């Protein structure tokens, strides 16, 4: 099975940086995904990591350390529209995704 | 292009009734997934189709839940004798094909909000 932990809530100021941590214990590993989900909407794909290191995509970056079972999502130059839930998900050897409960990020002016 | 679509967007039913939820995946995507998401939780895997067959139905909570994908495109999730505990958002996702994890990136539909009274 999979055990995925991430903080429940985080608050930050517009223009600032926020780092959302995710730790996982899994029976198989085929990559880690981050999704963004606005209230009442579908999750949308943000990033994918399968090798150790940092993947940068505009204002968003995602980091993975497989040996530590650890990932983070870094949001830079926060905007009000970034207020959402951020879901960490691990893909197992059967290509099945297991999700964490999500981290609700609130961006304040 | 068009994304994953789901109908209905909202469904209110009474305990004991039967419901069907429909998912239309992205054109060309061979893999299709159903998830259930309760308030404040991440999506929980229910079932996965590769083509027409259910490759993994280990997440279905009990035999009241069943899903089909007869022509390898549209899928229907069927819930019999609904219970109040079935109330949740039912999400559908699709992915390209099983050639590697990156190709398995799943794209989600808007979900069906099911409320069982």
Coordinates of N, CA and C in Angstrom, one line a residue:
Chain A
X1 N 0.8 -1.2 0.0 CA 0.0 0.0 0.0 C 0.8 1.2 0.0
X2 N 0.2 2.4 0.0 CA 0.9 3.7 -0.1 C 0.5 4.5 1.1
X3 N 1.4 5.3 1.7 CA 1.2 6.2 2.7 C 1.8 7.5 2.3
X4 N 0.9 8.5 2.1 CA 1.4 9.8 1.6 C 1.0 10.9 2.5
X5 N 1.9 11.7 3.0 CA 1.7 12.8 3.9 C 2.0 14.1 3.4
X6 N 1.2 15.1 3.6 CA 1.4 16.5 3.3 C 0.7 17.4 4.2
X7 N 1.1 18.6 4.4 CA 0.5 19.4 5.4 C -1.0 19.8 5.0
X8 N -1.8 20.0 5.9 CA -3.2 20.3 5.6 C -3.4 21.7 5.0
X9 N -2.8 22.7 5.6 CA -3.0 24.0 5.2 C -1.7 24.8 5.2
X10 N -1.6 25.8 4.3 CA -0.5 26.8 4.3 C -1.1 28.2 3.9
X11 N -0.5 29.2 4.4 CA -0.9 30.6 4.1 C 0.3 31.4 3.7
X12 N 0.2 32.2 2.6 CA 1.3 33.0 2.2 C 0.8 34.3 1.6
X13 N 1.7 35.2 1.5 CA 1.4 36.5 0.9 C 1.6 36.6 -0.6
X14 N 0.8 37.3 -1.3 CA 1.0 37.6 -2.7 C 2.4 38.0 -3.0
X15 N 3.0 37.4 -4.0 CA 4.4 37.7 -4.4 C 5.5 36.9 -3.6
X16 N 5.1 36.2 -2.6 CA 6.0 35.4 -1.8 C 6.2 34.0 -2.4
X17 N 7.0 33.2 -1.7 CA 7.3 31.8 -2.1 C 6.7 30.8 -1.1
X18 N 6.1 29.7 -1.5 CA 5.7 28.7 -0.6 C 6.2 27.3 -1.1
X19 N 6.6 26.5 -0.1 CA 7.1 25.2 -0.4 C 6.2 24.2 0.3
X20 N 5.6 23.3 -0.5 CA 4.7 22.2 0.0 C 5.4 20.9 0.0
X21 N 5.6 20.4 1.2 CA 6.3 19.1 1.3 C 5.4 17.9 1.2
X22 N 6.0 16.8 0.7 CA 5.2 15.5 0.6 C 6.2 14.4 0.9
X23 N 5.8 13.6 1.9 CA 6.6 12.4 2.2 C 5.7 11.2 1.9
X24 N 6.4 10.1 1.4 CA 5.6 8.9 1.0 C 6.4 7.6 1.4
X25 N 5.6 6.6 1.7 CA 6.1 5.3 1.9 C 5.2 4.4 0.9
X26 N 5.9 3.8 0.0 CA 5.1 3.0 -1.0 C 5.7 1.6 -1.3
X27 N 4.8 0.8 -1.8 CA 5.2 -0.6 -2.1 C 5.9 -0.7 -3.5
X28 N 5.8 0.3 -4.2 CA 6.4 0.4 -5.6 C 6.4 1.9 -6.0
X29 N 7.3 2.2 -6.9 CA 7.4 3.6 -7.2 C 7.7 3.7 -8.7
X30 N 6.8 4.5 -9.4 CA 7.0 4.8 -10.8 C 6.8 6.2 -11.1
X31 N 7.1 7.1 -10.1 CA 7.0 8.5 -10.4 C 6.1 9.2 -9.4
X32 N 6.3 10.5 -9.2 CA 5.5 11.3 -8.3 C 4.9 12.5 -9.1
X33 N 3.6 12.7 -8.9 CA 2.9 13.8 -9.6 C 2.4 14.8 -8.6
X34 N 2.3 16.1 -9.0 CA 1.6 17.1 -8.3 C 0.5 17.6 -9.2
X35 N -0.7 17.8 -8.5 CA -1.9 18.3 -9.2 C -2.3 19.5 -8.4
X36 N -2.9 20.5 -9.1 CA -3.6 21.6 -8.5 C -5.1 21.4 -8.6
X37 N -5.8 21.7 -7.5 CA -7.3 21.6 -7.6 C -8.0 22.8 -7.0
X38 N -8.6 23.6 -7.8 CA -9.4 24.7 -7.2 C -10.7 24.1 -6.7
X39 N -11.3 24.8 -5.8 CA -12.5 24.3 -5.1 C -13.6 24.0 -6.1
X40 N -14.2 22.8 -6.1 CA -15.3 22.5 -7.0 C -14.8 22.1 -8.4
X41 N -13.5 22.1 -8.6 CA -13.1 21.7 -10.0 C -12.2 20.5 -10.0
X42 N -11.9 20.0 -11.2 CA -11.1 18.8 -11.3 C -9.6 19.1 -11.0
X43 N -8.9 18.1 -10.6 CA -7.4 18.3 -10.4 C -6.8 18.5 -11.8
X44 N -5.8 19.4 -11.9 CA -5.1 19.6 -13.1 C -3.6 19.3 -12.9
X45 N -3.0 18.7 -13.9 CA -1.6 18.2 -13.8 C -0.7 19.4 -13.7
X46 N 0.3 19.3 -12.8 CA 1.3 20.4 -12.6 C 2.7 19.9 -13.0
X47 N 3.1 18.7 -12.4 CA 4.4 18.3 -12.6 C 4.6 16.8 -12.4
X48 N 5.7 16.2 -12.9 CA 6.0 14.8 -12.8 C 7.5 14.7 -12.5
X49 N 7.8 13.9 -11.5 CA 9.3 13.6 -11.2 C 9.4 12.1 -11.1
X50 N 10.4 11.5 -11.8 CA 10.7 10.1 -11.6 C 12.2 9.9 -11.2
X51 N 13.0 10.9 -11.5 CA 14.4 10.9 -11.1 C 14.7 11.9 -10.1
X52 N 15.7 11.7 -9.3 CA 16.0 12.7 -8.2 C 16.4 14.0 -8.8
X53 N 16.0 15.1 -8.1 CA 16.4 16.4 -8.6 C 15.2 17.3 -8.7
X54 N 15.5 18.5 -9.3 CA 14.5 19.6 -9.4 C 14.1 19.7 -10.9
X55 N 12.7 19.8 -11.0 CA 12.1 20.0 -12.3 C 11.5 21.4 -12.3
X56 N 11.9 22.3 -13.1 CA 11.3 23.7 -13.1 C 10.4 23.9 -14.3
X57 N 9.3 24.6 -14.0 CA 8.3 24.9 -15.0 C 7.7 26.2 -14.7
X58 N 8.3 27.3 -15.2 CA 7.8 28.6 -14.9 C 7.9 29.0 -13.4
X59 N 6.8 29.4 -12.8 CA 6.8 29.7 -11.4 C 6.7 28.5 -10.5
X60 N 6.5 27.4 -11.1 CA 6.4 26.1 -10.2 C 7.6 25.3 -10.5
X61 N 8.1 24.7 -9.4 CA 9.2 23.7 -9.4 C 8.8 22.5 -8.5
X62 N 9.3 21.4 -8.9 CA 9.1 20.2 -8.1 C 10.4 19.4 -7.9
X63 N 10.6 19.0 -6.7 CA 11.8 18.3 -6.3 C 11.5 16.9 -5.8
X64 N 12.4 15.9 -6.1 CA 12.2 14.6 -5.6 C 13.5 14.0 -5.1
X65 N 13.4 13.3 -4.0 CA 14.5 12.5 -3.4 C 13.9 11.1 -3.2
X66 N 14.2 10.1 -4.0 CA 13.7 8.8 -3.9 C 14.2 8.1 -2.6
X67 N 15.5 8.3 -2.3 CA 16.0 7.6 -1.2 C 15.4 8.1 0.1
X68 N 14.9 9.3 0.2 CA 14.3 9.9 1.4 C 12.8 9.8 1.3
X69 N 12.2 9.3 0.2 CA 10.8 9.3 0.1 C 10.2 10.7 0.2
X70 N 10.7 11.7 -0.4 CA 10.4 13.1 -0.2 C 10.3 13.8 -1.5
X71 N 9.3 14.7 -1.5 CA 9.2 15.6 -2.6 C 8.7 17.0 -2.1
X72 N 8.9 18.0 -2.8 CA 8.3 19.3 -2.5 C 7.9 20.0 -3.8
X73 N 6.9 20.8 -3.7 CA 6.4 21.7 -4.8 C 6.7 23.1 -4.3
X74 N 7.4 23.8 -5.2 CA 7.7 25.2 -4.8 C 6.9 26.2 -5.7
X75 N 6.2 27.1 -5.1 CA 5.4 28.0 -5.9 C 6.1 29.4 -5.6
X76 N 6.5 30.0 -6.7 CA 7.2 31.3 -6.6 C 6.3 32.4 -7.1
X77 N 6.6 33.7 -6.7 CA 5.8 34.9 -7.1 C 4.3 34.6 -7.0
X78 N 3.9 34.2 -5.8 CA 2.5 33.8 -5.6 C 1.5 34.8 -6.1
X79 N 0.5 34.3 -6.7 CA -0.6 35.1 -7.2 C -1.9 34.7 -6.5
X80 N -2.9 35.6 -6.5 CA -4.2 35.2 -5.8 C -4.8 33.9 -6.4
X81 N -4.6 33.8 -7.7 CA -5.2 32.6 -8.4 C -4.5 31.3 -8.0
X82 N -3.4 31.4 -7.3 CA -2.7 30.2 -6.9 C -3.4 29.6 -5.6
X83 N -4.3 30.3 -5.0 CA -5.1 29.7 -3.9 C -5.9 28.5 -4.4
X84 N -5.5 27.4 -3.8 CA -6.1 26.1 -4.3 C -5.6 25.0 -3.4
X85 N -6.0 23.8 -3.6 CA -5.5 22.6 -3.0 C -4.4 22.0 -3.9
X86 N -3.3 21.5 -3.3 CA -2.3 20.9 -4.1 C -2.1 19.5 -3.6
X87 N -2.3 18.6 -4.6 CA -2.3 17.2 -4.3 C -1.0 16.5 -4.7
X88 N -0.4 15.8 -3.8 CA 0.8 14.9 -4.1 C 0.3 13.5 -4.4
X89 N 0.8 12.9 -5.5 CA 0.3 11.6 -5.9 C 1.5 10.7 -6.3
X90 N 1.5 9.5 -5.8 CA 2.6 8.5 -6.2 C 2.0 7.4 -7.1
X91 N 2.8 7.2 -8.2 CA 2.4 6.1 -9.1 C 3.1 4.8 -8.7
X92 N 2.4 3.7 -8.6 CA 3.0 2.5 -8.2 C 3.5 1.7 -9.5
X93 N 3.9 0.5 -9.2 CA 4.5 -0.3 -10.4 C 3.4 -0.7 -11.3
X94 N 2.1 -0.7 -10.9 CA 1.0 -1.0 -11.8 C 0.4 0.3 -12.4
X95 N 1.1 1.4 -12.3 CA 0.7 2.6 -12.9 C -0.6 3.2 -12.3
X96 N -0.8 2.8 -11.0 CA -1.9 3.3 -10.3 C -1.5 4.4 -9.4
X97 N -2.3 5.5 -9.3 CA -2.0 6.7 -8.5 C -2.6 6.6 -7.2
X98 N -1.8 6.9 -6.1 CA -2.4 7.1 -4.8 C -2.1 8.6 -4.4
X99 N -3.2 9.2 -3.9 CA -3.1 10.6 -3.6 C -3.0 10.9 -2.1
X100 N -2.3 12.0 -1.8 CA -2.4 12.5 -0.4 C -3.7 13.2 -0.3
X101 N -3.9 13.7 1.0 CA -5.2 14.4 1.2 C -5.2 15.8 0.7
X102 N -4.1 16.3 0.3 CA -4.0 17.7 -0.3 C -3.6 18.7 0.7
X103 N -3.0 19.8 0.2 CA -2.6 20.9 1.0 C -3.3 22.2 0.5
X104 N -4.1 22.8 1.3 CA -4.9 24.0 0.9 C -4.0 25.2 1.1
X105 N -3.7 25.9 0.0 CA -2.8 27.1 0.1 C -3.7 28.3 -0.1
X106 N -3.6 29.2 0.8 CA -4.4 30.5 0.8 C -3.4 31.6 0.6
X107 N -3.6 32.4 -0.5 CA -2.7 33.5 -0.8 C -3.4 34.8 -0.4
X108 N -2.8 35.6 0.5 CA -3.4 36.8 1.0 C -2.7 38.0 0.3
X109 N -3.5 39.0 0.1 CA -3.0 40.3 -0.5 C -2.0 41.0 0.5
Chain B
X1 N -7.8 20.7 -27.6 CA -8.8 19.7 -27.9 C -9.7 19.5 -26.7
X2 N -10.7 18.7 -26.8 CA -11.7 18.5 -25.8 C -11.0 17.7 -24.7
X3 N -11.4 18.0 -23.4 CA -10.9 17.3 -22.3 C -11.8 16.2 -21.9
X4 N -11.6 15.6 -20.7 CA -12.5 14.6 -20.2 C -13.8 15.2 -19.8
X5 N -14.9 14.6 -20.2 CA -16.2 15.2 -19.8 C -17.0 14.1 -19.0
X6 N -17.8 14.6 -18.1 CA -18.6 13.7 -17.2 C -20.0 14.3 -17.1
X7 N -20.9 13.4 -17.1 CA -22.3 13.7 -16.9 C -23.0 12.7 -16.0
X8 N -24.0 13.2 -15.2 CA -24.3 14.6 -15.0 C -23.3 15.3 -14.1
X9 N -23.3 16.6 -14.0 CA -22.4 17.3 -13.1 C -22.8 17.2 -11.7
X10 N -24.1 17.1 -11.5 CA -24.7 16.9 -10.1 C -25.8 15.8 -10.2
X11 N -25.8 15.0 -9.1 CA -26.9 14.0 -9.1 C -27.4 13.9 -7.6
X12 N -28.6 14.1 -7.4 CA -29.2 13.9 -6.1 C -30.2 12.7 -6.2
X13 N -30.0 11.7 -5.3 CA -30.9 10.5 -5.3 C -31.2 10.2 -3.9
X14 N -32.1 9.2 -3.8 CA -32.6 8.7 -2.5 C -31.9 7.4 -2.2
X15 N -31.7 7.2 -0.9 CA -31.1 6.0 -0.5 C -31.8 4.8 -1.1
X16 N -31.1 3.8 -1.6 CA -31.7 2.6 -2.1 C -31.8 2.7 -3.7
X17 N -31.7 3.8 -4.2 CA -31.9 4.0 -5.7 C -30.6 3.6 -6.4
X18 N -30.8 3.4 -7.7 CA -29.7 3.1 -8.7 C -29.2 4.3 -9.4
X19 N -27.9 4.5 -9.6 CA -27.5 5.6 -10.4 C -26.4 5.2 -11.4
X20 N -26.3 5.9 -12.5 CA -25.3 5.7 -13.5 C -24.6 7.1 -13.7
X21 N -23.2 7.0 -13.7 CA -22.4 8.2 -13.9 C -21.6 7.9 -15.2
X22 N -21.5 8.9 -16.1 CA -20.9 8.7 -17.4 C -19.6 9.5 -17.5
X23 N -18.6 8.9 -18.2 CA -17.4 9.5 -18.5 C -17.0 9.4 -19.9
X24 N -16.6 10.5 -20.5 CA -16.2 10.5 -21.9 C -14.7 10.9 -21.9
X25 N -13.8 10.0 -22.2 CA -12.3 10.4 -22.1 C -11.8 11.2 -23.2
X26 N -10.6 11.7 -23.1 CA -10.0 12.4 -24.2 C -9.8 11.4 -25.4
X27 N -10.1 11.9 -26.6 CA -10.0 11.1 -27.7 C -8.6 10.5 -27.9
X28 N -8.5 9.2 -28.1 CA -7.3 8.5 -28.3 C -6.6 8.0 -27.0
X29 N -7.2 8.3 -25.9 CA -6.7 7.8 -24.6 C -7.3 6.4 -24.4
X30 N -6.3 5.4 -24.2 CA -6.8 4.1 -24.1 C -7.1 3.7 -22.6
X31 N -6.4 4.4 -21.7 CA -6.6 4.1 -20.3 C -7.6 5.1 -19.6
X32 N -8.5 4.5 -18.8 CA -9.5 5.3 -18.1 C -9.6 4.9 -16.7
X33 N -9.8 5.8 -15.8 CA -9.8 5.6 -14.3 C -11.0 6.3 -13.7
X34 N -11.5 5.6 -12.7 CA -12.5 6.2 -11.9 C -12.0 6.4 -10.4
X35 N -12.2 7.6 -9.9 CA -11.9 7.9 -8.5 C -13.1 8.4 -7.7
X36 N -13.0 8.3 -6.4 CA -14.0 8.9 -5.6 C -13.3 9.9 -4.6
X37 N -13.8 11.1 -4.5 CA -13.2 12.1 -3.6 C -14.2 12.6 -2.6
X38 N -13.9 12.4 -1.4 CA -14.7 13.0 -0.3 C -14.1 14.3 0.1
X39 N -14.9 15.1 0.8 CA -14.6 16.5 1.2 C -13.3 16.5 2.0
X40 N -12.3 17.3 1.6 CA -11.1 17.4 2.3 C -10.1 16.2 2.1
X41 N -10.4 15.4 1.2 CA -9.5 14.2 0.9 C -9.0 14.3 -0.5
X42 N -8.0 13.5 -0.8 CA -7.5 13.3 -2.2 C -8.4 12.3 -2.8
X43 N -8.3 12.2 -4.2 CA -9.1 11.2 -4.9 C -8.6 9.8 -4.5
X44 N -9.6 8.9 -4.4 CA -9.3 7.5 -4.0 C -9.6 6.6 -5.2
X45 N -8.7 5.8 -5.6 CA -8.8 5.0 -6.8 C -9.9 4.0 -6.6
X46 N -10.7 3.8 -7.7 CA -11.8 2.8 -7.7 C -11.5 1.7 -8.7
X47 N -11.3 2.1 -10.0 CA -11.2 1.1 -11.0 C -10.4 1.7 -12.2
X48 N -9.7 0.8 -13.0 CA -8.9 1.2 -14.1 C -9.2 0.3 -15.3
X49 N -9.5 0.9 -16.4 CA -9.7 0.2 -17.7 C -8.5 0.5 -18.7
X50 N -8.1 -0.6 -19.3 CA -7.2 -0.5 -20.4 C -7.9 -1.0 -21.6
X51 N -8.4 -0.2 -22.5 CA -9.3 -0.6 -23.5 C -10.7 -0.9 -23.0
X52 N -11.2 -2.0 -23.3 CA -12.6 -2.4 -22.9 C -12.6 -3.1 -21.6
X53 N -11.5 -3.7 -21.2 CA -11.4 -4.5 -20.0 C -11.0 -3.8 -18.7
X54 N -11.6 -4.2 -17.6 CA -11.2 -3.7 -16.3 C -9.9 -4.3 -15.9
X55 N -8.8 -3.6 -16.0 CA -7.5 -4.1 -15.6 C -7.2 -4.2 -14.2
X56 N -7.9 -3.4 -13.4 CA -7.7 -3.3 -11.9 C -9.0 -2.8 -11.3
X57 N -9.8 -3.6 -10.6 CA -11.0 -3.1 -9.9 C -10.8 -3.2 -8.4
X58 N -9.6 -3.2 -7.9 CA -9.3 -3.4 -6.5 C -9.8 -2.3 -5.6
X59 N -10.1 -1.1 -6.2 CA -10.6 0.0 -5.4 C -12.1 0.0 -5.2
X60 N -12.8 -0.8 -5.9 CA -14.3 -0.7 -5.7 C -14.6 -1.2 -4.3
X61 N -15.4 -0.4 -3.6 CA -15.6 -0.7 -2.2 C -16.5 -2.0 -1.9
X62 N -17.4 -2.3 -2.8 CA -18.2 -3.5 -2.6 C -18.9 -3.8 -3.9
X63 N -19.7 -4.9 -3.9 CA -20.3 -5.3 -5.1 C -21.5 -4.5 -5.5
X64 N -21.8 -3.4 -4.8 CA -22.8 -2.5 -5.3 C -22.3 -1.6 -6.4
X65 N -21.0 -1.5 -6.5 CA -20.3 -0.7 -7.5 C -19.9 -1.5 -8.7
X66 N -20.1 -1.0 -9.9 CA -19.7 -1.7 -11.1 C -19.5 -0.7 -12.2
X67 N -18.5 -1.0 -13.1 CA -18.2 -0.1 -14.2 C -18.0 -0.8 -15.4
X68 N -18.4 -0.2 -16.6 CA -18.2 -0.8 -17.9 C -17.6 0.2 -18.8
X69 N -17.0 -0.4 -19.9 CA -16.5 0.4 -21.0 C -16.5 -0.4 -22.2
X70 N -17.7 -0.7 -22.7 CA -18.0 -1.7 -23.8 C -17.3 -1.5 -25.1
X71 N -17.0 -0.2 -25.5 CA -16.4 0.0 -26.8 C -15.0 0.7 -26.6
X72 N -14.5 0.6 -25.4 CA -13.1 1.2 -25.2 C -13.0 2.7 -25.2
X73 N -14.2 3.4 -25.1 CA -14.1 4.8 -25.0 C -14.9 5.3 -23.8
X74 N -16.2 5.5 -24.0 CA -17.1 6.0 -22.9 C -17.2 4.9 -21.8
X75 N -17.2 5.4 -20.6 CA -17.4 4.4 -19.5 C -18.5 4.9 -18.6
X76 N -19.2 3.9 -18.0 CA -20.3 4.2 -17.1 C -20.0 3.5 -15.7
X77 N -20.1 4.3 -14.7 CA -19.9 3.8 -13.3 C -21.4 3.6 -12.8
X78 N -21.7 2.4 -12.3 CA -23.0 2.1 -11.8 C -23.0 1.8 -10.4
X79 N -23.9 2.4 -9.6 CA -24.0 2.2 -8.2 C -25.4 1.7 -7.9
X80 N -25.5 0.5 -7.3 CA -26.8 -0.1 -6.9 C -27.1 0.2 -5.5
X81 N -28.4 0.3 -5.1 CA -28.8 0.4 -3.7 C -28.0 1.4 -3.0
X82 N -28.0 2.7 -3.5 CA -27.1 3.7 -3.0 C -27.3 3.9 -1.5
X83 N -26.3 4.3 -0.8 CA -26.3 4.6 0.6 C -25.8 6.0 0.8
X84 N -26.1 6.6 2.0 CA -25.7 7.9 2.2 C -24.2 8.1 2.2
X85 N -23.5 7.0 2.6 CA -22.0 7.1 2.6 C -21.4 7.1 1.2
X86 N -22.2 6.9 0.1 CA -21.7 6.9 -1.2 C -21.6 8.4 -1.7
X87 N -22.2 9.3 -1.0 CA -22.1 10.7 -1.3 C -20.7 11.2 -1.4
X88 N -20.3 11.7 -2.6 CA -18.9 12.1 -2.8 C -18.9 12.7 -4.3
X89 N -17.7 13.2 -4.6 CA -17.5 13.6 -6.0 C -16.8 12.4 -6.7
X90 N -17.4 12.0 -7.8 CA -16.8 10.9 -8.6 C -16.1 11.4 -9.8
X91 N -14.8 11.2 -9.8 CA -13.9 11.8 -10.8 C -13.5 10.7 -11.8
X92 N -13.4 11.1 -13.1 CA -12.9 10.2 -14.1 C -11.6 10.8 -14.7
X93 N -10.7 10.0 -15.0 CA -9.4 10.5 -15.6 C -9.1 9.6 -16.8
X94 N -8.3 10.1 -17.7 CA -7.8 9.2 -18.8 C -6.4 9.5 -19.1
X95 N -5.7 8.6 -19.7 CA -4.3 8.8 -20.0 C -4.0 8.1 -21.3
X96 N -2.9 8.4 -21.9 CA -2.6 8.0 -23.3 C -2.5 6.5 -23.5
X97 N -1.5 5.9 -23.0 CA -1.3 4.5 -23.1 C -0.2 4.1 -22.2
X98 N -0.1 2.8 -22.0 CA 0.9 2.3 -21.0 C 2.2 2.0 -21.8
X99 N 2.9 3.1 -22.1 CA 4.3 2.9 -22.7 C 5.3 3.4 -21.7
X100 N 4.9 4.0 -20.6 CA 5.8 4.5 -19.6 C 5.1 5.4 -18.7
X101 N 5.7 5.7 -17.6 CA 5.0 6.5 -16.6 C 4.6 7.9 -17.1
X102 N 5.5 8.6 -17.9 CA 5.2 9.9 -18.3 C 3.9 9.9 -19.2
X103 N 3.8 8.8 -20.0 CA 2.7 8.7 -20.9 C 1.4 8.4 -20.1
X104 N 1.6 8.0 -18.9 CA 0.5 7.7 -18.0 C -0.1 8.9 -17.3
X105 N 0.4 10.1 -17.5 CA -0.1 11.2 -16.9 C -1.6 11.3 -17.1
X106 N -2.3 11.4 -16.0 CA -3.8 11.3 -16.0 C -4.4 12.7 -16.0
X107 N -5.4 12.9 -16.9 CA -6.1 14.1 -17.0 C -7.5 13.9 -16.6
X108 N -8.0 14.8 -15.7 CA -9.2 14.5 -15.0 C -10.4 15.3 -15.6
X109 N -11.6 14.7 -15.5 CA -12.8 15.4 -15.8 C -13.3 16.3 -14.6
X110 N -14.4 17.0 -14.8 CA -14.9 17.9 -13.8 C -15.6 17.2 -12.6
X111 N -15.9 15.9 -12.8 CA -16.5 15.2 -11.7 C -18.0 15.2 -11.7
X112 N -18.6 14.2 -11.1 CA -20.0 14.2 -10.8 C -20.2 14.3 -9.3
X113 N -20.9 15.3 -8.8 CA -21.2 15.4 -7.4 C -22.5 14.6 -7.1
X114 N -22.3 13.5 -6.3 CA -23.4 12.6 -6.0 C -23.8 12.9 -4.6
X115 N -25.1 13.1 -4.4 CA -25.6 13.3 -3.0 C -26.8 12.3 -2.8
X116 N -26.6 11.4 -1.8 CA -27.6 10.4 -1.5 C -28.3 10.8 -0.3
X117 N -29.6 11.1 -0.4 CA -30.4 11.6 0.8 C -31.0 10.4 1.6

